[in-house]
Amino acid sequence: MVTIIEKVNSFLHEEIVIEKAASIIKSGGLVAFPTETVYGLGANGLDKKAAYKIYHAKGRPADNPLILHIDSVKSVYSLAENVCENAKKAMEKFWPGPLTIILEKSEIVPYEVTSGLSTVAIRFPQNRIALSLIKKSGVPIAAPSANSSGKPSPTRASHVAYDLSGKIDMIIDGGPCKFGIESTIVDFTSNIPVILRPGSITKYDLEQCLNCEVYEKYSLDSQNNVNFPPKAPGMKYKHYSPSAKVFIICGDPENVIIKINELVELAKTDKLKPGVLASNQQKQYYKCDFVLAAGDRDLPETIGRNLFKMLRKFDHYGIDVVYAEGYTFEKVGAAVMNRLIKASENNIIMV
Ligand code: TXA
Ligand code: MG
């Protein structure tokens, strides 16, 4: 299959591109499109055959359900049942935006989309191209992140092309994603809302909005812990992994710099090609040929925006081992560290 790649470069062109993309979705094909979080790999969310194609193209395990993307709050009521007051408040406050809500599914949602679960994940994104595509297609769009399963999520059309060219019908290039990490997932099927995946909308933001306690149920480690099976099935898989081995070094910034410089030397003596994932503040202190600055360590959202891009860049340059600074777990830091820890497969060094 030849994958069409369309860069949107004017309003007029955008309309033509969306028209073409929507006709692919309506006829059961696959289109990758930008959202404000990461690029999604979209298909008609009410068509089980189309959903199957997503799993096939990504190499995604069959027990990992998809998110349905919609373009209005009212669509929730045809896809879900028992929409509680907390869910209503959260939709009102954070949609369109990087929040996915879990509710009981309605009959029209195929089990192929929810991997057999009786619940469904729904998101109303804010990216203009994503919204026009959903509107023109006239159906909810099922879309996981548009990467090969296990690889870092794509935040640029070029990342999608690298992973999925030849496997999908079309990629809409709408430029870089605004947030760079996937949406916050909140389960509203029980009395107390539960965060299943941290994201740019934080526990604090949700508690402020809902005026109640919000639980968190995701393991920060990347192991498939049998005592704590994740409720978002996707959270148990190896994720966000570049080919390079990643180590996170946490602790006092000065000690982190010393430790990373030691590790870089050791890697070189082992004939490995080391790289450092640094903050803007500390990048100049590393004695390594390959240092990438991910963002401001005091503003985790800036790191979130670049993290996946940087992980892919290390692979592009053939780096064998990446030493990454650890960051705060406060607010958006929880989401950034969740992704980084998964990428490192739990290789954390405390100093
Ligand atoms: O920001 C995002 O959410 C991006 C963009 C494209 O919207 N999408 C995304 O999809 O990250 P994906 O498939 O890569 O991650 C979806 C996660 C998986 O961990 C999956 O297990 C979980 O959502 N999920 C989907 N349906 C669920 C359900 N009914 N109950 C619990 N978890 C669910
Ligand atoms: Mg994903």
Short mmCIF file of C-alpha atoms and ligand atoms in Angstrom, two decimals:
data_model
loop_
_atom_site.label_atom_id
_atom_site.label_comp_id
_atom_site.label_asym_id
_atom_site.label_seq_id
_atom_site.Cartn_x
_atom_site.Cartn_y
_atom_site.Cartn_z
CA MET A 1 0.00 0.00 0.00
CA VAL A 2 1.23 3.51 -0.79
CA THR A 3 0.66 5.95 2.06
CA ILE A 4 -0.43 9.42 0.91
CA ILE A 5 1.21 12.16 2.99
CA GLU A 6 -0.58 15.52 2.83
CA LYS A 7 0.87 18.63 4.43
CA VAL A 8 -1.83 21.13 5.24
CA ASN A 9 -0.60 24.54 4.09
CA SER A 10 -3.63 26.78 3.62
CA PHE A 11 -7.29 26.88 4.59
CA LEU A 12 -8.34 25.96 1.07
CA HIS A 13 -5.89 23.08 0.92
CA GLU A 14 -6.96 21.94 4.37
CA GLU A 15 -10.53 21.55 3.16
CA ILE A 16 -9.45 19.42 0.20
CA VAL A 17 -7.20 17.26 2.39
CA ILE A 18 -9.90 16.75 5.03
CA GLU A 19 -12.42 15.85 2.34
CA LYS A 20 -10.09 13.15 1.00
CA ALA A 21 -9.24 11.88 4.51
CA ALA A 22 -12.91 11.71 5.49
CA SER A 23 -13.75 9.66 2.41
CA ILE A 24 -11.00 7.19 3.39
CA ILE A 25 -12.43 6.93 6.93
CA LYS A 26 -15.96 6.46 5.59
CA SER A 27 -14.81 3.65 3.31
CA GLY A 28 -13.12 1.77 6.17
CA GLY A 29 -9.50 2.97 5.69
CA LEU A 30 -6.87 4.35 8.07
CA VAL A 31 -5.81 8.01 8.38
CA ALA A 32 -3.20 9.38 10.78
CA PHE A 33 -4.02 12.90 11.93
CA PRO A 34 -2.67 15.46 14.40
CA THR A 35 -4.26 16.09 17.78
CA GLU A 36 -3.08 18.48 20.49
CA THR A 37 -1.50 15.56 22.39
CA VAL A 38 0.07 13.17 19.84
CA TYR A 39 -0.80 11.99 16.32
CA GLY A 40 -3.67 9.49 16.22
CA LEU A 41 -4.25 6.60 13.82
CA GLY A 42 -7.91 6.96 12.93
CA ALA A 43 -10.60 4.65 11.60
CA ASN A 44 -14.40 4.58 11.68
CA GLY A 45 -15.08 3.82 15.37
CA LEU A 46 -18.35 2.05 14.62
CA ASP A 47 -16.88 -0.32 12.04
CA LYS A 48 -15.28 -3.44 13.52
CA LYS A 49 -13.32 -4.29 10.37
CA ALA A 50 -11.78 -0.82 10.31
CA ALA A 51 -10.87 -1.15 14.01
CA TYR A 52 -9.16 -4.46 13.24
CA LYS A 53 -6.99 -2.71 10.63
CA ILE A 54 -5.68 -0.36 13.33
CA TYR A 55 -4.47 -3.29 15.45
CA HIS A 56 -2.87 -4.88 12.44
CA ALA A 57 -1.04 -1.74 11.24
CA LYS A 58 0.35 -0.92 14.71
CA GLY A 59 1.09 -4.48 15.79
CA ARG A 60 -1.10 -3.68 18.78
CA PRO A 61 -2.13 -6.43 21.24
CA ALA A 62 -5.82 -7.27 20.81
CA ASP A 63 -6.62 -6.67 24.49
CA ASN A 64 -5.68 -2.98 24.32
CA PRO A 65 -8.85 -0.93 23.63
CA LEU A 66 -9.10 2.23 21.49
CA ILE A 67 -10.26 5.76 22.29
CA LEU A 68 -13.25 7.15 20.37
CA HIS A 69 -12.75 10.75 19.25
CA ILE A 70 -15.81 12.96 18.95
CA ASP A 71 -16.53 16.57 18.01
CA SER A 72 -19.29 17.52 20.46
CA VAL A 73 -20.27 16.73 24.03
CA LYS A 74 -23.66 15.48 22.88
CA SER A 75 -22.05 12.58 20.98
CA VAL A 76 -21.14 11.09 24.38
CA TYR A 77 -24.77 10.26 24.98
CA SER A 78 -25.03 7.97 21.98
CA LEU A 79 -21.77 6.14 22.78
CA ALA A 80 -22.06 5.84 26.57
CA GLU A 81 -24.59 5.13 29.29
CA ASN A 82 -24.96 6.31 32.88
CA VAL A 83 -23.02 9.54 32.40
CA CYS A 84 -22.48 10.71 35.99
CA GLU A 85 -22.39 14.31 37.23
CA ASN A 86 -18.62 14.23 37.71
CA ALA A 87 -18.11 13.17 34.10
CA LYS A 88 -20.43 15.98 32.97
CA LYS A 89 -18.48 18.55 34.98
CA ALA A 90 -15.14 17.32 33.64
CA MET A 91 -16.38 17.35 30.02
CA GLU A 92 -17.72 20.86 30.49
CA LYS A 93 -14.47 22.13 31.94
CA PHE A 94 -11.75 20.29 29.97
CA TRP A 95 -13.29 19.59 26.56
CA PRO A 96 -12.26 20.11 23.91
CA GLY A 97 -8.87 19.10 25.27
CA PRO A 98 -6.44 16.42 26.46
CA LEU A 99 -8.87 14.45 28.65
CA THR A 100 -10.23 10.96 27.92
CA ILE A 101 -13.15 9.72 29.95
CA ILE A 102 -14.15 6.12 30.59
CA LEU A 103 -17.85 5.36 30.81
CA GLU A 104 -20.11 2.35 30.30
CA LYS A 105 -20.43 1.72 26.59
CA SER A 106 -23.69 1.84 24.66
CA GLU A 107 -24.83 -0.88 22.29
CA ILE A 108 -23.60 0.84 19.15
CA VAL A 109 -19.93 0.66 20.20
CA PRO A 110 -18.42 -2.58 18.84
CA TYR A 111 -16.57 -4.83 21.29
CA GLU A 112 -13.73 -4.86 18.73
CA VAL A 113 -13.11 -1.20 19.67
CA THR A 114 -13.22 -1.77 23.44
CA SER A 115 -11.32 -5.09 23.32
CA GLY A 116 -14.31 -6.83 24.84
CA LEU A 117 -14.71 -4.38 27.75
CA SER A 118 -18.17 -3.09 28.69
CA THR A 119 -16.67 0.39 29.06
CA VAL A 120 -15.57 2.87 26.38
CA ALA A 121 -12.90 5.59 26.28
CA ILE A 122 -14.06 8.90 24.74
CA ARG A 123 -12.18 12.09 23.93
CA PHE A 124 -13.17 15.42 22.35
CA PRO A 125 -9.87 16.82 21.04
CA GLN A 126 -9.20 20.50 20.45
CA ASN A 127 -6.91 20.31 17.39
CA ARG A 128 -8.67 21.99 14.45
CA ILE A 129 -7.68 19.36 11.87
CA ALA A 130 -8.79 16.52 14.16
CA LEU A 131 -12.15 18.20 14.70
CA SER A 132 -12.77 18.87 11.00
CA LEU A 133 -11.88 15.28 10.18
CA ILE A 134 -14.35 13.91 12.75
CA LYS A 135 -17.05 16.31 11.55
CA LYS A 136 -16.58 15.51 7.84
CA SER A 137 -16.40 11.77 8.50
CA GLY A 138 -19.69 11.88 10.38
CA VAL A 139 -18.65 9.07 12.74
CA PRO A 140 -16.68 8.82 15.98
CA ILE A 141 -13.05 8.15 15.07
CA ALA A 142 -11.29 5.33 16.91
CA ALA A 143 -7.66 6.36 17.28
CA PRO A 144 -4.72 5.11 19.29
CA SER A 145 -1.42 6.94 19.05
CA ALA A 146 -0.08 6.55 15.49
CA ASN A 147 3.18 4.75 16.36
CA SER A 148 4.23 1.13 15.98
CA SER A 149 3.19 -0.58 19.19
CA GLY A 150 5.84 -0.09 21.91
CA LYS A 151 7.61 2.84 20.24
CA PRO A 152 7.46 6.44 21.50
CA SER A 153 4.20 8.17 20.51
CA PRO A 154 4.47 10.38 17.41
CA THR A 155 4.41 14.15 17.85
CA ARG A 156 5.28 14.92 14.21
CA ALA A 157 3.95 13.54 10.91
CA SER A 158 7.50 12.36 10.12
CA HIS A 159 7.38 10.07 13.19
CA VAL A 160 4.18 8.49 11.88
CA ALA A 161 5.67 8.08 8.41
CA TYR A 162 8.75 6.40 9.90
CA ASP A 163 6.66 3.81 11.78
CA LEU A 164 3.65 3.27 9.52
CA SER A 165 4.44 4.19 5.90
CA GLY A 166 3.12 1.51 3.59
CA LYS A 167 0.71 0.23 6.27
CA ILE A 168 -1.92 2.98 6.30
CA ASP A 169 -3.81 4.97 3.66
CA MET A 170 -2.96 8.54 4.57
CA ILE A 171 -1.08 10.83 6.96
CA ILE A 172 -2.23 14.43 7.47
CA ASP A 173 0.76 16.57 8.38
CA GLY A 174 -0.52 19.32 10.65
CA GLY A 175 2.83 20.21 12.23
CA PRO A 176 4.05 19.47 15.77
CA CYS A 177 1.62 18.59 18.57
CA LYS A 178 0.96 21.19 21.25
CA PHE A 179 1.27 19.02 24.39
CA GLY A 180 3.41 16.10 23.19
CA ILE A 181 2.15 13.54 25.73
CA GLU A 182 -1.07 11.58 25.54
CA SER A 183 -4.32 12.61 27.21
CA THR A 184 -5.14 12.10 30.88
CA ILE A 185 -7.48 9.10 31.18
CA VAL A 186 -10.10 9.21 33.93
CA ASP A 187 -12.46 6.38 34.79
CA PHE A 188 -15.90 7.69 35.78
CA THR A 189 -17.61 4.31 36.13
CA SER A 190 -17.37 4.21 39.93
CA ASN A 191 -18.29 6.75 42.62
CA ILE A 192 -14.78 8.11 42.92
CA PRO A 193 -13.09 9.22 39.68
CA VAL A 194 -9.83 7.38 39.03
CA ILE A 195 -6.92 8.58 36.89
CA LEU A 196 -5.74 5.60 34.82
CA ARG A 197 -3.07 7.49 32.87
CA PRO A 198 -1.58 10.84 33.94
CA GLY A 199 -1.44 13.64 31.37
CA SER A 200 -1.48 17.39 30.96
CA ILE A 201 -4.71 17.69 32.94
CA THR A 202 -3.52 16.87 36.43
CA LYS A 203 -5.04 15.33 39.57
CA TYR A 204 -5.00 18.83 41.04
CA ASP A 205 -6.90 20.27 38.02
CA LEU A 206 -9.51 17.51 38.28
CA GLU A 207 -9.97 17.86 42.04
CA GLN A 208 -10.38 21.63 41.67
CA CYS A 209 -13.02 21.13 39.01
CA LEU A 210 -14.94 18.26 40.63
CA ASN A 211 -14.54 19.41 44.19
CA CYS A 212 -13.93 15.84 45.35
CA GLU A 213 -11.05 13.46 45.85
CA VAL A 214 -9.69 11.81 42.69
CA TYR A 215 -7.76 8.55 42.94
CA GLU A 216 -4.81 7.52 40.82
CA LYS A 217 -4.45 3.95 39.65
CA TYR A 218 -1.46 3.55 37.44
CA SER A 219 1.77 1.97 38.36
CA LEU A 220 4.75 4.22 37.86
CA ASP A 221 6.88 1.25 37.02
CA SER A 222 6.93 -0.47 33.68
CA GLN A 223 6.60 -4.03 34.97
CA ASN A 224 3.45 -5.98 34.45
CA ASN A 225 2.76 -6.28 38.16
CA VAL A 226 0.31 -9.12 38.71
CA ASN A 227 -0.85 -7.71 42.05
CA PHE A 228 -1.81 -4.51 40.34
CA PRO A 229 -3.20 -5.18 36.89
CA PRO A 230 -3.68 -1.75 35.30
CA LYS A 231 -7.27 -0.85 34.54
CA ALA A 232 -6.19 0.89 31.33
CA PRO A 233 -4.99 -2.27 29.61
CA GLY A 234 -2.43 -0.38 27.53
CA MET A 235 -0.55 0.72 30.64
CA LYS A 236 0.80 -2.78 31.22
CA TYR A 237 2.71 -2.99 27.96
CA LYS A 238 6.26 -1.95 27.27
CA HIS A 239 5.87 1.55 25.96
CA TYR A 240 7.58 4.61 24.66
CA SER A 241 10.78 2.66 24.17
CA PRO A 242 13.51 3.83 21.88
CA SER A 243 15.99 1.16 20.75
CA ALA A 244 18.59 2.71 23.07
CA LYS A 245 18.63 1.60 26.69
CA VAL A 246 17.46 4.44 28.94
CA PHE A 247 18.60 5.15 32.52
CA ILE A 248 17.06 7.87 34.67
CA ILE A 249 19.30 9.53 37.22
CA CYS A 250 17.39 11.14 40.08
CA GLY A 251 18.60 13.25 42.98
CA ASP A 252 20.27 16.49 43.81
CA PRO A 253 21.10 18.25 40.47
CA GLU A 254 24.84 18.50 41.20
CA ASN A 255 25.10 14.81 42.04
CA VAL A 256 23.08 13.95 38.96
CA ILE A 257 25.59 15.80 36.76
CA ILE A 258 28.56 14.02 38.38
CA LYS A 259 26.89 10.60 38.08
CA ILE A 260 25.87 11.08 34.45
CA ASN A 261 29.40 12.19 33.50
CA GLU A 262 30.78 9.05 35.19
CA LEU A 263 28.32 6.83 33.38
CA VAL A 264 29.12 8.46 30.03
CA GLU A 265 32.83 7.65 30.54
CA LEU A 266 32.03 4.06 31.49
CA ALA A 267 29.85 3.64 28.42
CA LYS A 268 32.65 4.91 26.20
CA THR A 269 35.13 2.43 27.68
CA ASP A 270 32.56 -0.28 26.90
CA LYS A 271 32.61 0.96 23.27
CA LEU A 272 29.01 2.13 23.53
CA LYS A 273 27.68 5.38 22.07
CA PRO A 274 26.18 7.33 24.99
CA GLY A 275 23.68 10.20 24.88
CA VAL A 276 22.36 12.53 27.58
CA LEU A 277 18.79 13.79 27.86
CA ALA A 278 19.27 17.02 29.78
CA SER A 279 17.29 19.99 30.97
CA ASN A 280 18.00 23.43 29.51
CA GLN A 281 19.49 24.44 32.85
CA GLN A 282 22.07 21.62 33.02
CA LYS A 283 22.91 20.71 29.44
CA GLN A 284 26.22 22.62 29.39
CA TYR A 285 27.66 20.54 32.24
CA TYR A 286 27.69 17.17 30.47
CA LYS A 287 30.89 15.88 28.93
CA CYS A 288 29.27 13.89 26.18
CA ASP A 289 29.25 14.30 22.39
CA PHE A 290 25.53 13.82 22.20
CA VAL A 291 23.46 15.93 24.58
CA LEU A 292 19.82 16.81 23.84
CA ALA A 293 17.99 19.46 25.85
CA ALA A 294 14.36 18.46 26.45
CA GLY A 295 13.15 21.65 28.13
CA ASP A 296 13.04 23.63 31.36
CA ARG A 297 13.29 21.35 34.41
CA ASP A 298 11.05 23.69 36.39
CA LEU A 299 8.34 23.57 33.72
CA PRO A 300 7.58 19.86 33.12
CA GLU A 301 5.12 20.73 30.34
CA THR A 302 8.07 21.93 28.25
CA ILE A 303 9.77 18.57 28.75
CA GLY A 304 6.51 16.78 27.90
CA ARG A 305 6.32 18.62 24.60
CA ASN A 306 9.74 17.32 23.49
CA LEU A 307 10.19 14.01 25.28
CA PHE A 308 9.04 11.59 22.57
CA LYS A 309 10.75 13.58 19.84
CA MET A 310 14.04 13.38 21.76
CA LEU A 311 13.71 9.64 22.40
CA ARG A 312 13.26 9.12 18.67
CA LYS A 313 16.22 11.37 17.91
CA PHE A 314 18.56 9.23 20.02
CA ASP A 315 17.61 6.24 17.88
CA HIS A 316 18.08 8.22 14.71
CA TYR A 317 21.68 8.96 15.71
CA GLY A 318 22.39 5.36 16.71
CA ILE A 319 22.84 6.06 20.41
CA ASP A 320 23.18 2.85 22.47
CA VAL A 321 22.53 4.18 25.94
CA VAL A 322 20.71 7.31 27.13
CA TYR A 323 21.22 8.89 30.54
CA ALA A 324 18.25 11.08 31.41
CA GLU A 325 17.84 13.53 34.25
CA GLY A 326 14.87 12.72 36.53
CA TYR A 327 12.29 15.42 37.13
CA THR A 328 9.66 16.36 39.68
CA PHE A 329 6.48 14.27 40.07
CA GLU A 330 4.47 17.40 40.81
CA LYS A 331 1.56 18.28 38.50
CA VAL A 332 2.44 17.58 34.81
CA GLY A 333 5.74 16.13 36.10
CA ALA A 334 3.75 12.98 37.05
CA ALA A 335 2.88 12.41 33.38
CA VAL A 336 6.39 13.19 32.14
CA MET A 337 8.00 10.85 34.68
CA ASN A 338 5.42 8.13 33.96
CA ARG A 339 6.47 8.12 30.27
CA LEU A 340 10.18 8.40 31.04
CA ILE A 341 10.08 5.55 33.57
CA LYS A 342 8.31 3.32 31.06
CA ALA A 343 10.86 4.22 28.39
CA SER A 344 13.61 3.24 30.85
CA GLU A 345 11.90 -0.04 31.78
CA ASN A 346 12.44 0.95 35.40
CA ASN A 347 16.15 1.67 35.21
CA ILE A 348 16.29 4.38 37.83
CA ILE A 349 19.50 5.34 39.61
CA MET A 350 19.16 7.40 42.78
CA VAL A 351 22.12 9.59 43.75
O1 TXA B 1 -3.91 11.66 23.68
C1 TXA B 1 -4.37 10.54 23.43
O2 TXA B 1 -5.12 9.92 24.22
C2 TXA B 1 -3.98 9.91 22.09
C3 TXA B 1 -4.60 10.75 20.96
C4 TXA B 1 -4.39 10.14 19.60
O3 TXA B 1 -5.94 10.98 21.23
N1 TXA B 1 -4.43 8.55 22.01
C5 TXA B 1 -3.83 7.56 22.73
O4 TXA B 1 -4.35 6.32 22.48
O5 TXA B 1 -2.92 7.75 23.51
P1 TXA B 1 -3.62 4.95 22.91
O6 TXA B 1 -4.43 3.89 22.28
O7 TXA B 1 -2.21 5.03 22.55
O8 TXA B 1 -3.85 4.88 24.45
C6 TXA B 1 -5.16 4.64 24.93
C7 TXA B 1 -5.12 4.08 26.31
C8 TXA B 1 -4.59 2.68 26.39
O9 TXA B 1 -3.73 2.55 27.52
C9 TXA B 1 -5.86 1.85 26.59
O10 TXA B 1 -5.62 0.65 27.29
C10 TXA B 1 -6.73 2.81 27.38
O11 TXA B 1 -6.47 4.06 26.78
N2 TXA B 1 -8.18 2.52 27.25
C11 TXA B 1 -8.91 2.56 26.12
N3 TXA B 1 -10.17 2.17 26.38
C12 TXA B 1 -10.24 1.89 27.69
C13 TXA B 1 -11.26 1.42 28.58
N4 TXA B 1 -12.49 1.16 28.15
N5 TXA B 1 -10.95 1.24 29.89
C14 TXA B 1 -9.69 1.50 30.35
N6 TXA B 1 -8.69 1.94 29.55
C15 TXA B 1 -8.96 2.12 28.26
MG MG B 2 -0.26 4.68 22.53
#
